[in-house]
PDB file of C-alpha atoms and ligand atoms in Angstrom:
ATOM      1  CA  MET A 113     -57.562 -11.389  64.718  1.00  0.00           C
ATOM      2  CA  THR A 114     -56.890  -8.867  67.427  1.00  0.00           C
ATOM      3  CA  GLY A 115     -55.679  -5.164  67.522  1.00  0.00           C
ATOM      4  CA  TYR A 116     -54.774  -2.642  70.144  1.00  0.00           C
ATOM      5  CA  LEU A 117     -57.307   0.203  70.678  1.00  0.00           C
ATOM      6  CA  HIS A 118     -56.805   3.360  72.665  1.00  0.00           C
ATOM      7  CA  SER A 119     -60.479   4.336  72.854  1.00  0.00           C
ATOM      8  CA  ILE A 120     -63.730   4.294  70.877  1.00  0.00           C
ATOM      9  CA  GLU A 121     -65.867   7.502  70.372  1.00  0.00           C
ATOM     10  CA  THR A 122     -69.520   6.306  69.282  1.00  0.00           C
ATOM     11  CA  MET A 123     -70.996   9.641  67.803  1.00  0.00           C
ATOM     12  CA  GLY A 124     -68.079  11.447  66.230  1.00  0.00           C
ATOM     13  CA  ALA A 125     -68.980  14.367  64.034  1.00  0.00           C
ATOM     14  CA  VAL A 126     -65.747  15.645  62.779  1.00  0.00           C
ATOM     15  CA  ASP A 127     -63.754  12.676  61.461  1.00  0.00           C
ATOM     16  CA  GLY A 128     -65.382  12.376  58.140  1.00  0.00           C
ATOM     17  CA  PRO A 129     -68.804  12.925  56.781  1.00  0.00           C
ATOM     18  CA  GLY A 130     -72.031  12.070  58.703  1.00  0.00           C
ATOM     19  CA  ILE A 131     -72.019  10.576  62.235  1.00  0.00           C
ATOM     20  CA  ARG A 132     -69.318   8.016  62.836  1.00  0.00           C
ATOM     21  CA  THR A 133     -67.950   5.569  65.309  1.00  0.00           C
ATOM     22  CA  VAL A 134     -64.371   6.670  65.648  1.00  0.00           C
ATOM     23  CA  VAL A 135     -62.014   3.865  66.461  1.00  0.00           C
ATOM     24  CA  PHE A 136     -58.754   5.368  67.943  1.00  0.00           C
ATOM     25  CA  MET A 137     -56.157   2.834  67.407  1.00  0.00           C
ATOM     26  CA  GLN A 138     -53.201   2.599  69.861  1.00  0.00           C
ATOM     27  CA  GLY A 139     -49.691   2.935  68.634  1.00  0.00           C
ATOM     28  CA  CYS A 140     -47.680   5.769  66.627  1.00  0.00           C
ATOM     29  CA  PHE A 141     -44.013   5.755  65.569  1.00  0.00           C
ATOM     30  CA  ALA A 142     -44.061   9.514  64.895  1.00  0.00           C
ATOM     31  CA  ARG A 143     -43.262  11.910  67.831  1.00  0.00           C
ATOM     32  CA  CYS A 144     -45.160  14.993  66.665  1.00  0.00           C
ATOM     33  CA  ILE A 145     -44.079  18.192  68.702  1.00  0.00           C
ATOM     34  CA  TYR A 146     -47.734  19.276  69.155  1.00  0.00           C
ATOM     35  CA  CYS A 147     -49.331  15.688  69.546  1.00  0.00           C
ATOM     36  CA  HIS A 148     -52.516  15.903  71.652  1.00  0.00           C
ATOM     37  CA  ASN A 149     -52.553  12.170  72.462  1.00  0.00           C
ATOM     38  CA  PRO A 150     -49.053  10.930  73.470  1.00  0.00           C
ATOM     39  CA  ASP A 151     -50.782   8.399  75.468  1.00  0.00           C
ATOM     40  CA  THR A 152     -51.544   6.528  72.066  1.00  0.00           C
ATOM     41  CA  TRP A 153     -47.804   6.185  71.139  1.00  0.00           C
ATOM     42  CA  LYS A 154     -46.994   2.732  73.009  1.00  0.00           C
ATOM     43  CA  LEU A 155     -48.456   0.152  70.630  1.00  0.00           C
ATOM     44  CA  ASN A 156     -49.227  -2.406  73.395  1.00  0.00           C
ATOM     45  CA  GLY A 157     -50.385   0.336  75.659  1.00  0.00           C
ATOM     46  CA  GLY A 158     -54.123  -0.096  74.851  1.00  0.00           C
ATOM     47  CA  LYS A 159     -56.751  -2.481  75.060  1.00  0.00           C
ATOM     48  CA  VAL A 160     -57.011  -5.557  73.083  1.00  0.00           C
ATOM     49  CA  TYR A 161     -59.992  -5.898  70.716  1.00  0.00           C
ATOM     50  CA  GLU A 162     -61.301  -8.771  68.140  1.00  0.00           C
ATOM     51  CA  ALA A 163     -62.196  -7.417  64.794  1.00  0.00           C
ATOM     52  CA  ASN A 164     -65.605  -8.846  65.427  1.00  0.00           C
ATOM     53  CA  GLU A 165     -66.238  -6.763  68.592  1.00  0.00           C
ATOM     54  CA  ILE A 166     -65.416  -3.705  66.472  1.00  0.00           C
ATOM     55  CA  VAL A 167     -68.191  -4.684  64.079  1.00  0.00           C
ATOM     56  CA  LYS A 168     -70.516  -5.435  66.794  1.00  0.00           C
ATOM     57  CA  ILE A 169     -70.163  -1.983  68.342  1.00  0.00           C
ATOM     58  CA  ALA A 170     -70.367  -0.239  64.798  1.00  0.00           C
ATOM     59  CA  LYS A 171     -73.644  -2.137  64.015  1.00  0.00           C
ATOM     60  CA  ARG A 172     -75.537  -0.965  67.292  1.00  0.00           C
ATOM     61  CA  TYR A 173     -74.869   2.679  65.950  1.00  0.00           C
ATOM     62  CA  LYS A 174     -75.661   1.848  62.159  1.00  0.00           C
ATOM     63  CA  PRO A 175     -79.220   3.700  62.655  1.00  0.00           C
ATOM     64  CA  TYR A 176     -77.387   6.919  63.309  1.00  0.00           C
ATOM     65  CA  TYR A 177     -75.145   6.798  60.187  1.00  0.00           C
ATOM     66  CA  GLY A 178     -77.550   7.626  57.626  1.00  0.00           C
ATOM     67  CA  LYS A 179     -76.356   7.681  54.130  1.00  0.00           C
ATOM     68  CA  ASP A 180     -72.873   9.260  54.717  1.00  0.00           C
ATOM     69  CA  GLY A 181     -71.648   8.121  58.246  1.00  0.00           C
ATOM     70  CA  GLY A 182     -69.955   4.979  59.197  1.00  0.00           C
ATOM     71  CA  VAL A 183     -66.674   4.144  61.116  1.00  0.00           C
ATOM     72  CA  THR A 184     -63.423   6.152  61.110  1.00  0.00           C
ATOM     73  CA  PHE A 185     -60.008   4.490  61.966  1.00  0.00           C
ATOM     74  CA  SER A 186     -57.911   7.131  63.759  1.00  0.00           C
ATOM     75  CA  GLY A 187     -55.281   7.151  66.290  1.00  0.00           C
ATOM     76  CA  GLY A 188     -52.404   6.951  67.171  1.00  0.00           C
ATOM     77  CA  GLU A 189     -51.491   5.903  63.494  1.00  0.00           C
ATOM     78  CA  PRO A 190     -54.149   3.378  62.164  1.00  0.00           C
ATOM     79  CA  LEU A 191     -51.828   2.276  59.359  1.00  0.00           C
ATOM     80  CA  LEU A 192     -49.585   0.884  62.212  1.00  0.00           C
ATOM     81  CA  GLN A 193     -52.134  -1.874  62.487  1.00  0.00           C
ATOM     82  CA  GLY A 194     -52.899  -2.157  58.669  1.00  0.00           C
ATOM     83  CA  GLU A 195     -53.692  -5.999  58.908  1.00  0.00           C
ATOM     84  CA  PHE A 196     -56.274  -5.544  61.514  1.00  0.00           C
ATOM     85  CA  ILE A 197     -58.071  -2.599  60.240  1.00  0.00           C
ATOM     86  CA  THR A 198     -58.227  -4.308  56.882  1.00  0.00           C
ATOM     87  CA  GLU A 199     -60.043  -7.108  58.405  1.00  0.00           C
ATOM     88  CA  CYS A 200     -62.334  -4.683  60.294  1.00  0.00           C
ATOM     89  CA  MET A 201     -63.265  -2.695  57.088  1.00  0.00           C
ATOM     90  CA  LYS A 202     -63.792  -5.925  55.057  1.00  0.00           C
ATOM     91  CA  ALA A 203     -66.125  -7.336  57.845  1.00  0.00           C
ATOM     92  CA  LEU A 204     -67.946  -3.784  58.264  1.00  0.00           C
ATOM     93  CA  LYS A 205     -68.376  -3.580  54.282  1.00  0.00           C
ATOM     94  CA  LYS A 206     -70.274  -6.823  54.443  1.00  0.00           C
ATOM     95  CA  GLU A 207     -72.569  -5.202  56.960  1.00  0.00           C
ATOM     96  CA  GLY A 208     -73.125  -2.161  54.599  1.00  0.00           C
ATOM     97  CA  ILE A 209     -70.989   0.238  56.826  1.00  0.00           C
ATOM     98  CA  ASN A 210     -68.191   2.241  54.978  1.00  0.00           C
ATOM     99  CA  SER A 211     -64.886   3.113  56.696  1.00  0.00           C
ATOM    100  CA  ILE A 212     -62.440   5.991  56.648  1.00  0.00           C
ATOM    101  CA  ILE A 213     -58.674   5.972  57.593  1.00  0.00           C
ATOM    102  CA  ASP A 214     -57.488   9.186  59.374  1.00  0.00           C
ATOM    103  CA  THR A 215     -53.780   8.829  58.863  1.00  0.00           C
ATOM    104  CA  SER A 216     -50.619  11.086  59.363  1.00  0.00           C
ATOM    105  CA  GLY A 217     -48.855   9.335  56.585  1.00  0.00           C
ATOM    106  CA  THR A 218     -45.905   8.608  58.623  1.00  0.00           C
ATOM    107  CA  TYR A 219     -45.947   4.723  58.575  1.00  0.00           C
ATOM    108  CA  PHE A 220     -45.921   2.386  55.623  1.00  0.00           C
ATOM    109  CA  ASP A 221     -45.580  -1.360  55.275  1.00  0.00           C
ATOM    110  CA  GLU A 222     -46.800  -4.397  53.324  1.00  0.00           C
ATOM    111  CA  HIS A 223     -50.379  -3.895  54.606  1.00  0.00           C
ATOM    112  CA  THR A 224     -50.996  -0.320  53.815  1.00  0.00           C
ATOM    113  CA  ALA A 225     -52.103  -0.686  50.208  1.00  0.00           C
ATOM    114  CA  TYR A 226     -54.723  -3.371  51.245  1.00  0.00           C
ATOM    115  CA  ALA A 227     -56.003  -1.101  53.971  1.00  0.00           C
ATOM    116  CA  ILE A 228     -56.367   2.100  51.777  1.00  0.00           C
ATOM    117  CA  GLU A 229     -58.137  -0.371  49.058  1.00  0.00           C
ATOM    118  CA  GLN A 230     -60.867  -1.152  51.708  1.00  0.00           C
ATOM    119  CA  ALA A 231     -61.270   2.395  52.928  1.00  0.00           C
ATOM    120  CA  GLN A 232     -64.020   4.372  51.128  1.00  0.00           C
ATOM    121  CA  MET A 233     -62.096   7.620  51.891  1.00  0.00           C
ATOM    122  CA  ILE A 234     -58.753   8.891  53.493  1.00  0.00           C
ATOM    123  CA  ILE A 235     -58.235  11.694  55.936  1.00  0.00           C
ATOM    124  CA  LEU A 236     -54.644  12.772  55.327  1.00  0.00           C
ATOM    125  CA  ASP A 237     -52.967  14.882  58.032  1.00  0.00           C
ATOM    126  CA  ILE A 238     -50.107  16.569  56.185  1.00  0.00           C
ATOM    127  CA  LYS A 239     -47.726  17.765  58.845  1.00  0.00           C
ATOM    128  CA  HIS A 240     -45.549  19.785  56.465  1.00  0.00           C
ATOM    129  CA  TRP A 241     -44.930  20.213  52.885  1.00  0.00           C
ATOM    130  CA  ASP A 242     -41.236  20.781  53.452  1.00  0.00           C
ATOM    131  CA  ALA A 243     -39.286  17.393  53.817  1.00  0.00           C
ATOM    132  CA  LYS A 244     -36.965  18.937  56.297  1.00  0.00           C
ATOM    133  CA  LEU A 245     -39.739  20.557  58.350  1.00  0.00           C
ATOM    134  CA  PHE A 246     -41.700  17.377  58.275  1.00  0.00           C
ATOM    135  CA  LYS A 247     -38.832  15.476  59.813  1.00  0.00           C
ATOM    136  CA  GLU A 248     -38.439  18.139  62.504  1.00  0.00           C
ATOM    137  CA  ILE A 249     -42.124  17.839  63.443  1.00  0.00           C
ATOM    138  CA  THR A 250     -42.711  14.150  63.157  1.00  0.00           C
ATOM    139  CA  SER A 251     -39.378  12.574  63.450  1.00  0.00           C
ATOM    140  CA  ILE A 252     -39.999  10.496  60.540  1.00  0.00           C
ATOM    141  CA  SER A 253     -38.899  10.930  56.898  1.00  0.00           C
ATOM    142  CA  GLN A 254     -41.531  12.410  54.609  1.00  0.00           C
ATOM    143  CA  LYS A 255     -40.837   9.612  52.076  1.00  0.00           C
ATOM    144  CA  ASN A 256     -43.512   7.462  53.899  1.00  0.00           C
ATOM    145  CA  LEU A 257     -46.138  10.239  53.062  1.00  0.00           C
ATOM    146  CA  LEU A 258     -45.219  10.314  49.574  1.00  0.00           C
ATOM    147  CA  LYS A 259     -45.533   6.599  49.268  1.00  0.00           C
ATOM    148  CA  ILE A 260     -49.074   6.851  50.825  1.00  0.00           C
ATOM    149  CA  ILE A 261     -49.913   9.683  48.495  1.00  0.00           C
ATOM    150  CA  GLU A 262     -48.883   7.547  45.484  1.00  0.00           C
ATOM    151  CA  ILE A 263     -51.143   4.593  46.803  1.00  0.00           C
ATOM    152  CA  ILE A 264     -54.174   6.886  47.349  1.00  0.00           C
ATOM    153  CA  ASN A 265     -53.779   8.305  43.815  1.00  0.00           C
ATOM    154  CA  LYS A 266     -53.633   4.712  42.226  1.00  0.00           C
ATOM    155  CA  LYS A 267     -56.690   3.682  44.268  1.00  0.00           C
ATOM    156  CA  GLU A 268     -58.500   6.830  43.254  1.00  0.00           C
ATOM    157  CA  LYS A 269     -59.740   7.352  46.989  1.00  0.00           C
ATOM    158  CA  PRO A 270     -61.387  10.686  47.897  1.00  0.00           C
ATOM    159  CA  VAL A 271     -59.236  12.726  50.319  1.00  0.00           C
ATOM    160  CA  TRP A 272     -59.727  15.345  53.071  1.00  0.00           C
ATOM    161  CA  ILE A 273     -56.466  17.114  53.758  1.00  0.00           C
ATOM    162  CA  ARG A 274     -55.731  18.483  57.338  1.00  0.00           C
ATOM    163  CA  GLN A 275     -52.913  20.461  58.699  1.00  0.00           C
ATOM    164  CA  VAL A 276     -52.347  21.818  62.135  1.00  0.00           C
ATOM    165  CA  ILE A 277     -51.184  25.480  61.976  1.00  0.00           C
ATOM    166  CA  VAL A 278     -48.830  26.268  64.822  1.00  0.00           C
ATOM    167  CA  PRO A 279     -47.635  29.915  65.452  1.00  0.00           C
ATOM    168  CA  GLY A 280     -44.049  30.399  64.460  1.00  0.00           C
ATOM    169  CA  ILE A 281     -43.848  27.124  62.455  1.00  0.00           C
ATOM    170  CA  ASN A 282     -46.165  27.245  59.632  1.00  0.00           C
ATOM    171  CA  ASP A 283     -48.724  30.051  60.214  1.00  0.00           C
ATOM    172  CA  THR A 284     -47.559  32.251  57.276  1.00  0.00           C
ATOM    173  CA  GLU A 285     -49.017  33.039  53.823  1.00  0.00           C
ATOM    174  CA  ASN A 286     -46.029  31.233  52.331  1.00  0.00           C
ATOM    175  CA  ASN A 287     -46.715  28.049  53.892  1.00  0.00           C
ATOM    176  CA  ILE A 288     -50.219  27.967  52.469  1.00  0.00           C
ATOM    177  CA  LYS A 289     -48.951  28.904  48.995  1.00  0.00           C
ATOM    178  CA  ARG A 290     -46.617  25.965  49.154  1.00  0.00           C
ATOM    179  CA  LEU A 291     -49.103  23.712  50.595  1.00  0.00           C
ATOM    180  CA  ASN A 292     -51.479  24.357  47.849  1.00  0.00           C
ATOM    181  CA  GLU A 293     -48.523  23.371  45.251  1.00  0.00           C
ATOM    182  CA  PHE A 294     -47.736  20.301  47.245  1.00  0.00           C
ATOM    183  CA  ILE A 295     -51.375  18.854  47.289  1.00  0.00           C
ATOM    184  CA  LYS A 296     -51.804  19.528  43.468  1.00  0.00           C
ATOM    185  CA  ASN A 297     -50.324  16.112  43.431  1.00  0.00           C
ATOM    186  CA  ILE A 298     -53.136  14.661  45.186  1.00  0.00           C
ATOM    187  CA  LYS A 299     -55.758  13.477  42.639  1.00  0.00           C
ATOM    188  CA  ASN A 300     -59.165  13.506  44.343  1.00  0.00           C
ATOM    189  CA  ILE A 301     -59.272  16.025  47.119  1.00  0.00           C
ATOM    190  CA  GLU A 302     -62.752  16.712  48.361  1.00  0.00           C
ATOM    191  CA  ASN A 303     -61.911  19.211  51.084  1.00  0.00           C
ATOM    192  CA  ILE A 304     -59.226  20.742  53.259  1.00  0.00           C
ATOM    193  CA  GLU A 305     -59.143  21.876  56.885  1.00  0.00           C
ATOM    194  CA  LEU A 306     -56.576  24.080  58.602  1.00  0.00           C
ATOM    195  CA  LEU A 307     -56.759  23.430  62.315  1.00  0.00           C
ATOM    196  CA  GLY A 308     -55.510  25.898  64.840  1.00  0.00           C
ATOM    197  CA  TYR A 309     -52.883  24.833  67.303  1.00  0.00           C
ATOM    198  CA  HIS A 310     -53.847  24.569  70.998  1.00  0.00           C
ATOM    199  CA  ASN A 311     -51.883  23.302  73.925  1.00  0.00           C
ATOM    200  CA  LEU A 312     -54.479  20.916  75.470  1.00  0.00           C
ATOM    201  CA  GLY A 313     -52.099  18.046  75.144  1.00  0.00           C
ATOM    202  CA  GLU A 314     -49.374  19.669  77.090  1.00  0.00           C
ATOM    203  CA  ALA A 315     -50.577  18.367  80.460  1.00  0.00           C
ATOM    204  CA  LYS A 316     -50.617  14.652  78.988  1.00  0.00           C
ATOM    205  CA  TRP A 317     -46.810  15.196  78.186  1.00  0.00           C
ATOM    206  CA  GLU A 318     -46.060  16.295  81.445  1.00  0.00           C
ATOM    207  CA  LYS A 319     -48.050  13.261  82.998  1.00  0.00           C
ATOM    208  CA  LEU A 320     -45.953  10.863  80.855  1.00  0.00           C
ATOM    209  CA  ASN A 321     -42.565  12.873  81.971  1.00  0.00           C
ATOM    210  CA  LEU A 322     -42.037  13.954  78.440  1.00  0.00           C
ATOM    211  CA  LYS A 323     -40.638  17.230  77.575  1.00  0.00           C
ATOM    212  CA  TYR A 324     -43.032  19.434  75.879  1.00  0.00           C
ATOM    213  CA  ARG A 325     -40.886  21.453  73.194  1.00  0.00           C
ATOM    214  CA  LEU A 326     -43.652  23.964  72.259  1.00  0.00           C
ATOM    215  CA  LYS A 327     -43.977  25.077  75.950  1.00  0.00           C
ATOM    216  CA  GLY A 328     -45.050  28.744  75.699  1.00  0.00           C
ATOM    217  CA  THR A 329     -46.350  28.626  72.198  1.00  0.00           C
ATOM    218  CA  PRO A 330     -49.510  30.748  71.986  1.00  0.00           C
ATOM    219  CA  GLN A 331     -52.902  29.155  70.845  1.00  0.00           C
ATOM    220  CA  MET A 332     -53.377  30.028  67.005  1.00  0.00           C
ATOM    221  CA  ASP A 333     -55.483  33.251  66.563  1.00  0.00           C
ATOM    222  CA  PRO A 334     -58.767  32.124  64.973  1.00  0.00           C
ATOM    223  CA  LYS A 335     -58.729  35.440  62.755  1.00  0.00           C
ATOM    224  CA  LYS A 336     -55.376  34.618  61.335  1.00  0.00           C
ATOM    225  CA  LEU A 337     -56.547  31.148  60.669  1.00  0.00           C
ATOM    226  CA  GLU A 338     -59.404  32.251  58.955  1.00  0.00           C
ATOM    227  CA  LYS A 339     -57.205  34.450  56.687  1.00  0.00           C
ATOM    228  CA  LEU A 340     -54.864  31.496  55.908  1.00  0.00           C
ATOM    229  CA  ASN A 341     -58.119  29.291  55.182  1.00  0.00           C
ATOM    230  CA  ASN A 342     -59.022  31.757  52.625  1.00  0.00           C
ATOM    231  CA  LEU A 343     -55.814  31.327  50.789  1.00  0.00           C
ATOM    232  CA  LEU A 344     -56.586  27.664  50.083  1.00  0.00           C
ATOM    233  CA  ASN A 345     -57.110  26.789  46.319  1.00  0.00           C
ATOM    234  CA  PHE A 346     -59.539  24.003  47.592  1.00  0.00           C
ATOM    235  CA  PRO A 347     -63.130  24.159  49.124  1.00  0.00           C
ATOM    236  CA  THR A 348     -62.840  24.027  53.101  1.00  0.00           C
ATOM    237  CA  ARG A 349     -65.121  21.990  55.159  1.00  0.00           C
ATOM    238  CA  GLU A 350     -66.959  25.137  56.246  1.00  0.00           C
ATOM    239  CA  MET A 351     -67.443  26.315  52.597  1.00  0.00           C
ATOM    240  CA  LEU A 352     -68.912  22.927  51.743  1.00  0.00           C
ATOM    241  CA  MET A 353     -71.234  22.945  54.748  1.00  0.00           C
ATOM    242  CA  HIS A 354     -72.546  26.230  53.687  1.00  0.00           C
ATOM    243  CA  LEU A 355     -72.978  25.054  50.113  1.00  0.00           C
ATOM    244  CA  GLU A 356     -75.068  22.158  51.401  1.00  0.00           C
ATOM    245  CA  LYS A 357     -77.467  24.429  53.295  1.00  0.00           C
TER     246      LYS A 357
HETATM  247  S1  LIG B 168     -49.099  11.234  63.929  1.00  0.00           S
HETATM  248 FE1  LIG B 168     -50.878  11.791  65.373  1.00  0.00          FE
HETATM  249  S2  LIG B 168     -50.603  10.579  67.010  1.00  0.00           S
HETATM  250 FE2  LIG B 168     -48.830  10.237  66.045  1.00  0.00          FE
HETATM  251  S3  LIG B 168     -47.406  11.623  67.257  1.00  0.00           S
HETATM  252 FE3  LIG B 168     -48.292  12.801  65.417  1.00  0.00          FE
HETATM  253  S4  LIG B 168     -50.126  13.888  66.291  1.00  0.00           S
HETATM  254 FE4  LIG B 168     -49.444  12.182  67.737  1.00  0.00          FE
END
């Protein structure tokens, strides 16, 4: 079976615990207004890989994974190729390599539950708790996210939550309060990260002749981001790393 890939990062350190091989899948139906990788949107715009090629690459880096590391399927939207990543994850499991799915929760089909079943953990990038703003940011209905949360809960998968904080859109204390409420519906949250908006993707939009709607939006102030992080009811990645030392 083959899948469309954007790229592979062999020694990733931020997309899940430990050292990870990050497989960036090609294709995404969302059109997030701050997307850093609009070049991943077109499904057949990437390179074609066989599932066993992914396993071969991951096996090469296995010595670096330690007890926590492994493979992360990111994107684009990895659930768009749910059948392919399920096959990869099953084969990786046979080699003793764990897998994570890093999803925006914007896509759902008959393969989604099988894919989530195979992952040892999910990174869930929640674009917004408010259904109307979710649609404005992503162009997709929030119903897909709710279905995916239901599956994650049913399968009792651990979750890392992420949200990009954009000045003027969701950089308020009220947003964090409501986000805290929203994620109470997710059972096994292990940590949560707020990521500051930056405009490094803007040049890619221009290169693709796309209109960047956030033109002129300032980068997120790190001090304000820290303040918002402190309002979260769940441990942040930084707090966990501090505790582990
Ligand atoms: S879900 Fe991710 S890849 Fe897709 S448009 Fe949004 S930010 Fe870009």
